[in-house]
């Protein structure tokens, strides 16, 4: 082998090792820098389409779940005189719940994915009776911008599957609720043990979590609400949603509940 051939062979081996390494490093860097942003954008684009089928099917059931909110009185004397409630919605996403809130409610939102903001405000414009207070881009596990004992109602629909800690989120919900305030939740849950769906949810959960922005299939949220023992009263029930096809079949077991401070 001539010296020139040996040099070009070495260069070939060198580039075989360094090219994948550099590409890997570049992808790792891009994922570290923009990964969350890309995932947030993808999830917001996905959910704004998926929610149309979900919420139109569930509208009547959700309406009766939220109905008792109309009878809730504010803990704030001035607001009570004006029949106004202060509501905080965590993980509001595109804003699917405006229609269930009593007229004149003051609404605050804690939502970590800023890509939902434009669609949220587009929907908010259709409900001029709701007074928008603040849209806070943050996680529900740490709502330092919301004062202790300051809201009458906290709402969460399909959010507790995605928070990093359900227990910490419930503590925060309890902290911000005024005495007598209510937490309304509507979540998909892990099916009861020894069912096929329970097993499928356990197996799929890690991949699902990666694909759907941190959504866990294997959380028994109803048990966590009861187990955290921070609320004075909890009323909840499990039910199956009437959607069965595709992704809906996997998350068909739900819980709806109200927990009182
Ligand atoms: C499946 S979407 C549901 C959106 C809306 N609540 C609905 O019912 O259409 C889940 C929502 O939870 C939000 N979310 C994820 N992690 C969160 C966290 N740690 N704190 C608050 N919201 C969170 C997501 O950004 C998204 O808006």
PDB file of C-alpha atoms and ligand atoms in Angstrom:
ATOM      1  CA  UNK A   1       0.000   0.000   0.000  1.00  0.00           C
ATOM      2  CA  UNK A   2       1.381   3.425  -0.919  1.00  0.00           C
ATOM      3  CA  UNK A   3       1.632   6.187   1.709  1.00  0.00           C
ATOM      4  CA  UNK A   4      -1.114   8.150  -0.146  1.00  0.00           C
ATOM      5  CA  UNK A   5      -3.556   5.170  -0.063  1.00  0.00           C
ATOM      6  CA  UNK A   6      -2.896   4.586   3.644  1.00  0.00           C
ATOM      7  CA  UNK A   7      -3.654   8.262   4.353  1.00  0.00           C
ATOM      8  CA  UNK A   8      -6.969   8.161   2.492  1.00  0.00           C
ATOM      9  CA  UNK A   9      -7.931   4.884   4.307  1.00  0.00           C
ATOM     10  CA  UNK A  10      -7.232   6.545   7.669  1.00  0.00           C
ATOM     11  CA  UNK A  11      -9.302   9.568   6.633  1.00  0.00           C
ATOM     12  CA  UNK A  12     -12.203   7.207   5.701  1.00  0.00           C
ATOM     13  CA  UNK A  13     -12.114   5.459   9.113  1.00  0.00           C
ATOM     14  CA  UNK A  14     -11.800   8.839  10.851  1.00  0.00           C
ATOM     15  CA  UNK A  15     -14.856  10.289   9.073  1.00  0.00           C
ATOM     16  CA  UNK A  16     -16.879   7.048   9.686  1.00  0.00           C
ATOM     17  CA  UNK A  17     -16.378   7.602  13.428  1.00  0.00           C
ATOM     18  CA  UNK A  18     -16.568  11.396  13.635  1.00  0.00           C
ATOM     19  CA  UNK A  19     -19.546  12.018  11.288  1.00  0.00           C
ATOM     20  CA  UNK A  20     -22.098  10.015  13.339  1.00  0.00           C
ATOM     21  CA  UNK A  21     -20.561  11.430  16.506  1.00  0.00           C
ATOM     22  CA  UNK A  22     -20.926  15.021  15.273  1.00  0.00           C
ATOM     23  CA  UNK A  23     -24.471  14.375  13.963  1.00  0.00           C
ATOM     24  CA  UNK A  24     -25.352  12.746  17.308  1.00  0.00           C
ATOM     25  CA  UNK A  25     -23.908  15.690  19.230  1.00  0.00           C
ATOM     26  CA  UNK A  26     -25.768  18.150  16.996  1.00  0.00           C
ATOM     27  CA  UNK A  27     -29.099  16.296  17.458  1.00  0.00           C
ATOM     28  CA  UNK A  28     -28.503  16.056  21.224  1.00  0.00           C
ATOM     29  CA  UNK A  29     -27.785  19.798  21.359  1.00  0.00           C
ATOM     30  CA  UNK A  30     -30.864  20.620  19.258  1.00  0.00           C
ATOM     31  CA  UNK A  31     -33.030  18.354  21.430  1.00  0.00           C
ATOM     32  CA  UNK A  32     -31.654  19.959  24.622  1.00  0.00           C
ATOM     33  CA  UNK A  33     -32.172  23.488  23.266  1.00  0.00           C
ATOM     34  CA  UNK A  34     -35.344  23.176  21.211  1.00  0.00           C
ATOM     35  CA  UNK A  35     -36.724  19.718  22.168  1.00  0.00           C
ATOM     36  CA  UNK A  36     -39.300  21.020  24.635  1.00  0.00           C
ATOM     37  CA  UNK A  37     -40.298  23.835  22.264  1.00  0.00           C
ATOM     38  CA  UNK A  38     -40.815  21.421  19.350  1.00  0.00           C
ATOM     39  CA  UNK A  39     -42.745  18.959  21.558  1.00  0.00           C
ATOM     40  CA  UNK A  40     -44.938  21.797  22.910  1.00  0.00           C
ATOM     41  CA  UNK A  41     -45.681  23.032  19.384  1.00  0.00           C
ATOM     42  CA  UNK A  42     -46.456  19.504  18.146  1.00  0.00           C
ATOM     43  CA  UNK A  43     -48.743  18.782  21.097  1.00  0.00           C
ATOM     44  CA  UNK A  44     -50.616  22.087  20.791  1.00  0.00           C
ATOM     45  CA  UNK A  45     -51.163  21.422  17.050  1.00  0.00           C
ATOM     46  CA  UNK A  46     -52.332  17.866  17.781  1.00  0.00           C
ATOM     47  CA  UNK A  47     -54.670  18.720  20.670  1.00  0.00           C
ATOM     48  CA  UNK A  48     -56.416  21.627  18.966  1.00  0.00           C
ATOM     49  CA  UNK A  49     -57.658  19.082  16.359  1.00  0.00           C
ATOM     50  CA  UNK A  50     -58.222  16.095  18.670  1.00  0.00           C
ATOM     51  CA  UNK A  51     -60.161  18.154  21.229  1.00  0.00           C
ATOM     52  CA  UNK A  52     -62.946  18.903  18.704  1.00  0.00           C
ATOM     53  CA  UNK A  53     -64.176  15.287  18.653  1.00  0.00           C
ATOM     54  CA  UNK A  54     -63.529  14.776  22.367  1.00  0.00           C
ATOM     55  CA  UNK A  55     -65.291  17.875  23.669  1.00  0.00           C
ATOM     56  CA  UNK A  56     -68.260  17.708  21.288  1.00  0.00           C
ATOM     57  CA  UNK A  57     -68.956  14.112  22.446  1.00  0.00           C
ATOM     58  CA  UNK A  58     -68.454  14.952  26.118  1.00  0.00           C
ATOM     59  CA  UNK A  59     -70.216  18.332  26.192  1.00  0.00           C
ATOM     60  CA  UNK A  60     -73.450  17.256  27.972  1.00  0.00           C
ATOM     61  CA  UNK A  61     -71.647  15.118  30.562  1.00  0.00           C
ATOM     62  CA  UNK A  62     -69.202  17.927  31.301  1.00  0.00           C
ATOM     63  CA  UNK A  63     -72.075  20.388  31.566  1.00  0.00           C
ATOM     64  CA  UNK A  64     -73.736  18.343  34.315  1.00  0.00           C
ATOM     65  CA  UNK A  65     -70.370  17.830  36.058  1.00  0.00           C
ATOM     66  CA  UNK A  66     -69.760  21.595  36.231  1.00  0.00           C
ATOM     67  CA  UNK A  67     -73.402  22.524  36.880  1.00  0.00           C
ATOM     68  CA  UNK A  68     -73.074  22.897  40.673  1.00  0.00           C
ATOM     69  CA  UNK A  69     -70.527  25.692  40.094  1.00  0.00           C
ATOM     70  CA  UNK A  70     -73.503  27.946  39.358  1.00  0.00           C
ATOM     71  CA  UNK A  71     -74.552  27.652  43.046  1.00  0.00           C
ATOM     72  CA  UNK A  72     -71.099  28.324  44.507  1.00  0.00           C
ATOM     73  CA  UNK A  73     -70.684  31.652  46.362  1.00  0.00           C
ATOM     74  CA  UNK A  74     -67.430  33.573  46.423  1.00  0.00           C
ATOM     75  CA  UNK A  75     -65.457  33.745  49.675  1.00  0.00           C
ATOM     76  CA  UNK A  76     -64.663  37.369  48.814  1.00  0.00           C
ATOM     77  CA  UNK A  77     -67.423  39.570  50.286  1.00  0.00           C
ATOM     78  CA  UNK A  78     -67.315  42.154  47.474  1.00  0.00           C
ATOM     79  CA  UNK A  79     -67.384  39.512  44.750  1.00  0.00           C
ATOM     80  CA  UNK A  80     -70.196  37.632  46.522  1.00  0.00           C
ATOM     81  CA  UNK A  81     -72.359  40.788  46.502  1.00  0.00           C
ATOM     82  CA  UNK A  82     -71.870  41.005  42.710  1.00  0.00           C
ATOM     83  CA  UNK A  83     -72.390  37.207  42.217  1.00  0.00           C
ATOM     84  CA  UNK A  84     -68.895  36.878  40.783  1.00  0.00           C
ATOM     85  CA  UNK A  85     -66.646  33.818  41.220  1.00  0.00           C
ATOM     86  CA  UNK A  86     -62.883  33.790  40.950  1.00  0.00           C
ATOM     87  CA  UNK A  87     -61.873  30.722  38.911  1.00  0.00           C
ATOM     88  CA  UNK A  88     -58.418  29.312  38.226  1.00  0.00           C
ATOM     89  CA  UNK A  89     -58.058  26.794  35.406  1.00  0.00           C
ATOM     90  CA  UNK A  90     -54.843  24.754  35.330  1.00  0.00           C
ATOM     91  CA  UNK A  91     -53.642  23.425  31.956  1.00  0.00           C
ATOM     92  CA  UNK A  92     -56.459  25.178  30.095  1.00  0.00           C
ATOM     93  CA  UNK A  93     -54.835  24.456  26.709  1.00  0.00           C
ATOM     94  CA  UNK A  94     -56.981  25.864  23.884  1.00  0.00           C
ATOM     95  CA  UNK A  95     -59.798  26.859  26.299  1.00  0.00           C
ATOM     96  CA  UNK A  96     -62.425  24.152  26.031  1.00  0.00           C
ATOM     97  CA  UNK A  97     -64.277  24.949  29.247  1.00  0.00           C
ATOM     98  CA  UNK A  98     -65.463  28.579  28.942  1.00  0.00           C
ATOM     99  CA  UNK A  99     -69.038  27.509  28.261  1.00  0.00           C
ATOM    100  CA  UNK A 100     -69.280  25.784  31.669  1.00  0.00           C
ATOM    101  CA  UNK A 101     -68.203  28.765  33.781  1.00  0.00           C
ATOM    102  CA  UNK A 102     -70.861  30.960  35.411  1.00  0.00           C
ATOM    103  CA  UNK A 103     -71.395  34.363  33.761  1.00  0.00           C
ATOM    104  CA  UNK A 104     -69.239  37.199  35.161  1.00  0.00           C
ATOM    105  CA  UNK A 105     -66.585  34.788  36.443  1.00  0.00           C
ATOM    106  CA  UNK A 106     -63.083  36.193  36.764  1.00  0.00           C
ATOM    107  CA  UNK A 107     -60.756  33.686  35.132  1.00  0.00           C
ATOM    108  CA  UNK A 108     -57.076  33.092  35.736  1.00  0.00           C
ATOM    109  CA  UNK A 109     -55.145  30.409  33.843  1.00  0.00           C
ATOM    110  CA  UNK A 110     -51.908  28.550  34.584  1.00  0.00           C
ATOM    111  CA  UNK A 111     -50.671  26.857  31.396  1.00  0.00           C
ATOM    112  CA  UNK A 112     -47.037  25.907  30.648  1.00  0.00           C
ATOM    113  CA  UNK A 113     -47.423  25.587  26.858  1.00  0.00           C
ATOM    114  CA  UNK A 114     -47.439  29.091  25.352  1.00  0.00           C
ATOM    115  CA  UNK A 115     -48.342  27.652  21.911  1.00  0.00           C
ATOM    116  CA  UNK A 116     -51.918  27.285  23.200  1.00  0.00           C
ATOM    117  CA  UNK A 117     -52.216  31.007  23.939  1.00  0.00           C
ATOM    118  CA  UNK A 118     -53.470  32.284  20.509  1.00  0.00           C
ATOM    119  CA  UNK A 119     -56.255  29.675  20.276  1.00  0.00           C
ATOM    120  CA  UNK A 120     -57.135  30.167  23.945  1.00  0.00           C
ATOM    121  CA  UNK A 121     -57.698  33.920  23.388  1.00  0.00           C
ATOM    122  CA  UNK A 122     -59.572  33.267  20.127  1.00  0.00           C
ATOM    123  CA  UNK A 123     -62.005  31.087  22.122  1.00  0.00           C
ATOM    124  CA  UNK A 124     -62.077  33.536  25.014  1.00  0.00           C
ATOM    125  CA  UNK A 125     -63.366  36.248  22.635  1.00  0.00           C
ATOM    126  CA  UNK A 126     -66.530  34.173  22.108  1.00  0.00           C
ATOM    127  CA  UNK A 127     -67.381  34.484  25.837  1.00  0.00           C
ATOM    128  CA  UNK A 128     -67.520  38.211  26.656  1.00  0.00           C
ATOM    129  CA  UNK A 129     -69.291  37.415  29.969  1.00  0.00           C
ATOM    130  CA  UNK A 130     -66.102  35.844  31.318  1.00  0.00           C
ATOM    131  CA  UNK A 131     -63.621  38.416  32.635  1.00  0.00           C
ATOM    132  CA  UNK A 132     -60.096  37.314  31.788  1.00  0.00           C
ATOM    133  CA  UNK A 133     -57.778  38.111  34.667  1.00  0.00           C
ATOM    134  CA  UNK A 134     -54.336  36.571  33.927  1.00  0.00           C
ATOM    135  CA  UNK A 135     -52.792  33.933  31.636  1.00  0.00           C
ATOM    136  CA  UNK A 136     -49.752  32.679  33.522  1.00  0.00           C
ATOM    137  CA  UNK A 137     -47.243  30.564  31.575  1.00  0.00           C
ATOM    138  CA  UNK A 138     -46.184  28.164  34.319  1.00  0.00           C
ATOM    139  CA  UNK A 139     -46.650  24.694  35.816  1.00  0.00           C
ATOM    140  CA  UNK A 140     -49.473  23.854  38.199  1.00  0.00           C
ATOM    141  CA  UNK A 141     -46.986  22.274  40.629  1.00  0.00           C
ATOM    142  CA  UNK A 142     -45.583  25.712  41.389  1.00  0.00           C
ATOM    143  CA  UNK A 143     -48.158  28.515  41.121  1.00  0.00           C
ATOM    144  CA  UNK A 144     -46.260  31.176  43.089  1.00  0.00           C
ATOM    145  CA  UNK A 145     -48.039  33.960  41.164  1.00  0.00           C
ATOM    146  CA  UNK A 146     -51.363  32.861  42.683  1.00  0.00           C
ATOM    147  CA  UNK A 147     -51.968  33.985  46.277  1.00  0.00           C
ATOM    148  CA  UNK A 148     -52.955  31.648  49.143  1.00  0.00           C
ATOM    149  CA  UNK A 149     -56.739  31.302  49.763  1.00  0.00           C
ATOM    150  CA  UNK A 150     -57.522  33.510  46.766  1.00  0.00           C
ATOM    151  CA  UNK A 151     -59.741  31.526  44.360  1.00  0.00           C
ATOM    152  CA  UNK A 152     -63.228  30.046  44.720  1.00  0.00           C
ATOM    153  CA  UNK A 153     -62.889  27.314  42.104  1.00  0.00           C
ATOM    154  CA  UNK A 154     -59.983  25.417  40.530  1.00  0.00           C
ATOM    155  CA  UNK A 155     -60.671  23.469  37.322  1.00  0.00           C
ATOM    156  CA  UNK A 156     -58.562  20.722  35.749  1.00  0.00           C
ATOM    157  CA  UNK A 157     -59.601  18.676  32.708  1.00  0.00           C
ATOM    158  CA  UNK A 158     -57.149  16.077  31.328  1.00  0.00           C
ATOM    159  CA  UNK A 159     -54.171  17.710  33.036  1.00  0.00           C
ATOM    160  CA  UNK A 160     -53.172  15.628  36.098  1.00  0.00           C
ATOM    161  CA  UNK A 161     -51.927  12.863  33.770  1.00  0.00           C
ATOM    162  CA  UNK A 162     -49.176  15.258  32.609  1.00  0.00           C
ATOM    163  CA  UNK A 163     -47.993  17.126  35.707  1.00  0.00           C
ATOM    164  CA  UNK A 164     -44.658  15.939  37.141  1.00  0.00           C
ATOM    165  CA  UNK A 165     -46.217  15.377  40.583  1.00  0.00           C
ATOM    166  CA  UNK A 166     -49.954  14.931  41.197  1.00  0.00           C
ATOM    167  CA  UNK A 167     -49.421  15.233  44.984  1.00  0.00           C
ATOM    168  CA  UNK A 168     -47.547  18.546  44.665  1.00  0.00           C
ATOM    169  CA  UNK A 169     -50.199  19.884  42.256  1.00  0.00           C
ATOM    170  CA  UNK A 170     -52.983  18.963  44.701  1.00  0.00           C
ATOM    171  CA  UNK A 171     -51.105  20.761  47.504  1.00  0.00           C
ATOM    172  CA  UNK A 172     -50.889  23.864  45.299  1.00  0.00           C
ATOM    173  CA  UNK A 173     -54.577  23.616  44.379  1.00  0.00           C
ATOM    174  CA  UNK A 174     -55.449  23.367  48.073  1.00  0.00           C
ATOM    175  CA  UNK A 175     -53.171  26.315  48.939  1.00  0.00           C
ATOM    176  CA  UNK A 176     -54.751  28.719  46.423  1.00  0.00           C
ATOM    177  CA  UNK A 177     -58.377  27.712  47.167  1.00  0.00           C
ATOM    178  CA  UNK A 178     -60.281  29.874  49.639  1.00  0.00           C
ATOM    179  CA  UNK A 179     -61.887  27.973  52.564  1.00  0.00           C
ATOM    180  CA  UNK A 180     -65.006  26.249  51.200  1.00  0.00           C
ATOM    181  CA  UNK A 181     -63.609  26.547  47.658  1.00  0.00           C
ATOM    182  CA  UNK A 182     -63.959  23.623  45.255  1.00  0.00           C
ATOM    183  CA  UNK A 183     -61.613  21.724  42.971  1.00  0.00           C
ATOM    184  CA  UNK A 184     -63.403  20.303  39.897  1.00  0.00           C
ATOM    185  CA  UNK A 185     -61.430  17.597  38.083  1.00  0.00           C
ATOM    186  CA  UNK A 186     -62.087  15.460  35.035  1.00  0.00           C
ATOM    187  CA  UNK A 187     -59.226  13.112  34.189  1.00  0.00           C
ATOM    188  CA  UNK A 188     -58.379   9.849  32.451  1.00  0.00           C
ATOM    189  CA  UNK A 189     -57.066   7.150  34.791  1.00  0.00           C
ATOM    190  CA  UNK A 190     -55.410   3.721  34.954  1.00  0.00           C
ATOM    191  CA  UNK A 191     -58.015   0.982  34.575  1.00  0.00           C
ATOM    192  CA  UNK A 192     -58.626  -1.336  37.543  1.00  0.00           C
ATOM    193  CA  UNK A 193     -55.957  -4.055  38.024  1.00  0.00           C
ATOM    194  CA  UNK A 194     -56.326  -7.407  36.251  1.00  0.00           C
ATOM    195  CA  UNK A 195     -58.001  -5.942  33.177  1.00  0.00           C
ATOM    196  CA  UNK A 196     -56.415  -6.104  29.717  1.00  0.00           C
ATOM    197  CA  UNK A 197     -56.661  -2.333  29.429  1.00  0.00           C
ATOM    198  CA  UNK A 198     -54.725  -1.866  32.684  1.00  0.00           C
ATOM    199  CA  UNK A 199     -51.906  -4.050  31.308  1.00  0.00           C
ATOM    200  CA  UNK A 200     -51.913  -2.303  27.902  1.00  0.00           C
ATOM    201  CA  UNK A 201     -51.824   1.112  29.606  1.00  0.00           C
ATOM    202  CA  UNK A 202     -48.845   0.017  31.774  1.00  0.00           C
ATOM    203  CA  UNK A 203     -46.908  -1.244  28.732  1.00  0.00           C
ATOM    204  CA  UNK A 204     -47.707   1.739  26.494  1.00  0.00           C
ATOM    205  CA  UNK A 205     -47.258   4.459  29.096  1.00  0.00           C
ATOM    206  CA  UNK A 206     -43.521   5.284  28.526  1.00  0.00           C
ATOM    207  CA  UNK A 207     -43.914   5.623  24.724  1.00  0.00           C
ATOM    208  CA  UNK A 208     -47.232   7.479  25.120  1.00  0.00           C
ATOM    209  CA  UNK A 209     -45.595   9.846  27.583  1.00  0.00           C
ATOM    210  CA  UNK A 210     -42.870  10.623  25.025  1.00  0.00           C
ATOM    211  CA  UNK A 211     -45.328  11.098  22.139  1.00  0.00           C
ATOM    212  CA  UNK A 212     -48.024  13.056  23.998  1.00  0.00           C
ATOM    213  CA  UNK A 213     -46.061  15.668  25.925  1.00  0.00           C
ATOM    214  CA  UNK A 214     -45.657  13.854  29.239  1.00  0.00           C
ATOM    215  CA  UNK A 215     -49.126  12.243  29.446  1.00  0.00           C
ATOM    216  CA  UNK A 216     -49.055   9.152  31.726  1.00  0.00           C
ATOM    217  CA  UNK A 217     -51.585   6.359  31.145  1.00  0.00           C
ATOM    218  CA  UNK A 218     -51.001   4.624  34.459  1.00  0.00           C
ATOM    219  CA  UNK A 219     -52.096   7.135  37.100  1.00  0.00           C
ATOM    220  CA  UNK A 220     -54.877   6.335  39.565  1.00  0.00           C
ATOM    221  CA  UNK A 221     -55.663  10.001  40.109  1.00  0.00           C
ATOM    222  CA  UNK A 222     -58.831   9.265  42.121  1.00  0.00           C
ATOM    223  CA  UNK A 223     -56.774   7.318  44.693  1.00  0.00           C
ATOM    224  CA  UNK A 224     -54.170  10.093  44.870  1.00  0.00           C
ATOM    225  CA  UNK A 225     -56.874  12.718  45.540  1.00  0.00           C
ATOM    226  CA  UNK A 226     -58.285  10.578  48.377  1.00  0.00           C
ATOM    227  CA  UNK A 227     -54.820   9.621  49.665  1.00  0.00           C
ATOM    228  CA  UNK A 228     -53.451  13.172  49.861  1.00  0.00           C
ATOM    229  CA  UNK A 229     -55.933  13.930  52.686  1.00  0.00           C
ATOM    230  CA  UNK A 230     -55.829  17.705  52.206  1.00  0.00           C
ATOM    231  CA  UNK A 231     -59.480  18.185  51.260  1.00  0.00           C
ATOM    232  CA  UNK A 232     -62.324  18.161  53.777  1.00  0.00           C
ATOM    233  CA  UNK A 233     -64.698  16.383  51.380  1.00  0.00           C
ATOM    234  CA  UNK A 234     -64.223  14.451  48.132  1.00  0.00           C
ATOM    235  CA  UNK A 235     -66.978  13.260  45.806  1.00  0.00           C
ATOM    236  CA  UNK A 236     -65.868  11.385  42.712  1.00  0.00           C
ATOM    237  CA  UNK A 237     -66.869   8.643  40.323  1.00  0.00           C
ATOM    238  CA  UNK A 238     -65.185   6.576  37.629  1.00  0.00           C
ATOM    239  CA  UNK A 239     -66.871   6.205  34.256  1.00  0.00           C
ATOM    240  CA  UNK A 240     -66.116   5.141  30.686  1.00  0.00           C
ATOM    241  CA  UNK A 241     -66.304   7.752  27.959  1.00  0.00           C
ATOM    242  CA  UNK A 242     -68.456   6.802  24.953  1.00  0.00           C
ATOM    243  CA  UNK A 243     -65.490   7.198  22.538  1.00  0.00           C
ATOM    244  CA  UNK A 244     -63.857   3.824  21.867  1.00  0.00           C
ATOM    245  CA  UNK A 245     -61.794   4.112  18.690  1.00  0.00           C
ATOM    246  CA  UNK A 246     -58.041   4.795  18.407  1.00  0.00           C
ATOM    247  CA  UNK A 247     -56.383   6.770  21.192  1.00  0.00           C
ATOM    248  CA  UNK A 248     -59.737   7.333  22.939  1.00  0.00           C
ATOM    249  CA  UNK A 249     -60.087   3.582  23.618  1.00  0.00           C
ATOM    250  CA  UNK A 250     -56.774   3.630  25.510  1.00  0.00           C
ATOM    251  CA  UNK A 251     -57.828   6.548  27.750  1.00  0.00           C
ATOM    252  CA  UNK A 252     -61.523   5.679  27.997  1.00  0.00           C
ATOM    253  CA  UNK A 253     -61.581   5.170  31.792  1.00  0.00           C
ATOM    254  CA  UNK A 254     -62.098   8.543  33.453  1.00  0.00           C
ATOM    255  CA  UNK A 255     -62.798  10.046  36.846  1.00  0.00           C
ATOM    256  CA  UNK A 256     -64.850  13.163  37.526  1.00  0.00           C
ATOM    257  CA  UNK A 257     -64.829  14.709  40.948  1.00  0.00           C
ATOM    258  CA  UNK A 258     -65.176  17.660  43.268  1.00  0.00           C
ATOM    259  CA  UNK A 259     -62.934  18.174  46.261  1.00  0.00           C
ATOM    260  CA  UNK A 260     -63.770  20.847  48.838  1.00  0.00           C
ATOM    261  CA  UNK A 261     -61.191  22.759  50.921  1.00  0.00           C
TER     262      UNK A 261
HETATM  263  C1  LIG B   1     -54.747  17.088  27.027  1.00  0.00           C
HETATM  264  S1  LIG B   1     -54.442  18.779  27.240  1.00  0.00           S
HETATM  265  C2  LIG B   1     -55.971  19.286  27.972  1.00  0.00           C
HETATM  266  C3  LIG B   1     -56.265  20.735  27.720  1.00  0.00           C
HETATM  267  C4  LIG B   1     -57.606  21.238  28.297  1.00  0.00           C
HETATM  268  N1  LIG B   1     -57.613  21.183  29.737  1.00  0.00           N
HETATM  269  C5  LIG B   1     -58.755  20.443  27.715  1.00  0.00           C
HETATM  270  O1  LIG B   1     -59.498  19.795  28.480  1.00  0.00           O
HETATM  271  O2  LIG B   1     -58.918  20.476  26.491  1.00  0.00           O
HETATM  272  C6  LIG B   1     -53.304  18.802  28.631  1.00  0.00           C
HETATM  273  C7  LIG B   1     -52.977  20.206  29.083  1.00  0.00           C
HETATM  274  O3  LIG B   1     -52.215  20.165  30.297  1.00  0.00           O
HETATM  275  C8  LIG B   1     -51.172  21.113  30.179  1.00  0.00           C
HETATM  276  N2  LIG B   1     -50.090  20.737  31.125  1.00  0.00           N
HETATM  277  C9  LIG B   1     -49.095  19.831  30.960  1.00  0.00           C
HETATM  278  N3  LIG B   1     -48.279  19.831  32.032  1.00  0.00           N
HETATM  279  C10 LIG B   1     -48.781  20.740  32.900  1.00  0.00           C
HETATM  280  C11 LIG B   1     -48.359  21.222  34.186  1.00  0.00           C
HETATM  281  N4  LIG B   1     -47.286  20.727  34.792  1.00  0.00           N
HETATM  282  N5  LIG B   1     -49.108  22.189  34.771  1.00  0.00           N
HETATM  283  C12 LIG B   1     -50.214  22.687  34.176  1.00  0.00           C
HETATM  284  N6  LIG B   1     -50.643  22.281  32.963  1.00  0.00           N
HETATM  285  C13 LIG B   1     -49.944  21.328  32.333  1.00  0.00           C
HETATM  286  C14 LIG B   1     -50.768  21.003  28.719  1.00  0.00           C
HETATM  287  O4  LIG B   1     -49.962  22.079  28.295  1.00  0.00           O
HETATM  288  C15 LIG B   1     -52.141  20.980  28.065  1.00  0.00           C
HETATM  289  O5  LIG B   1     -52.670  22.257  27.924  1.00  0.00           O
END
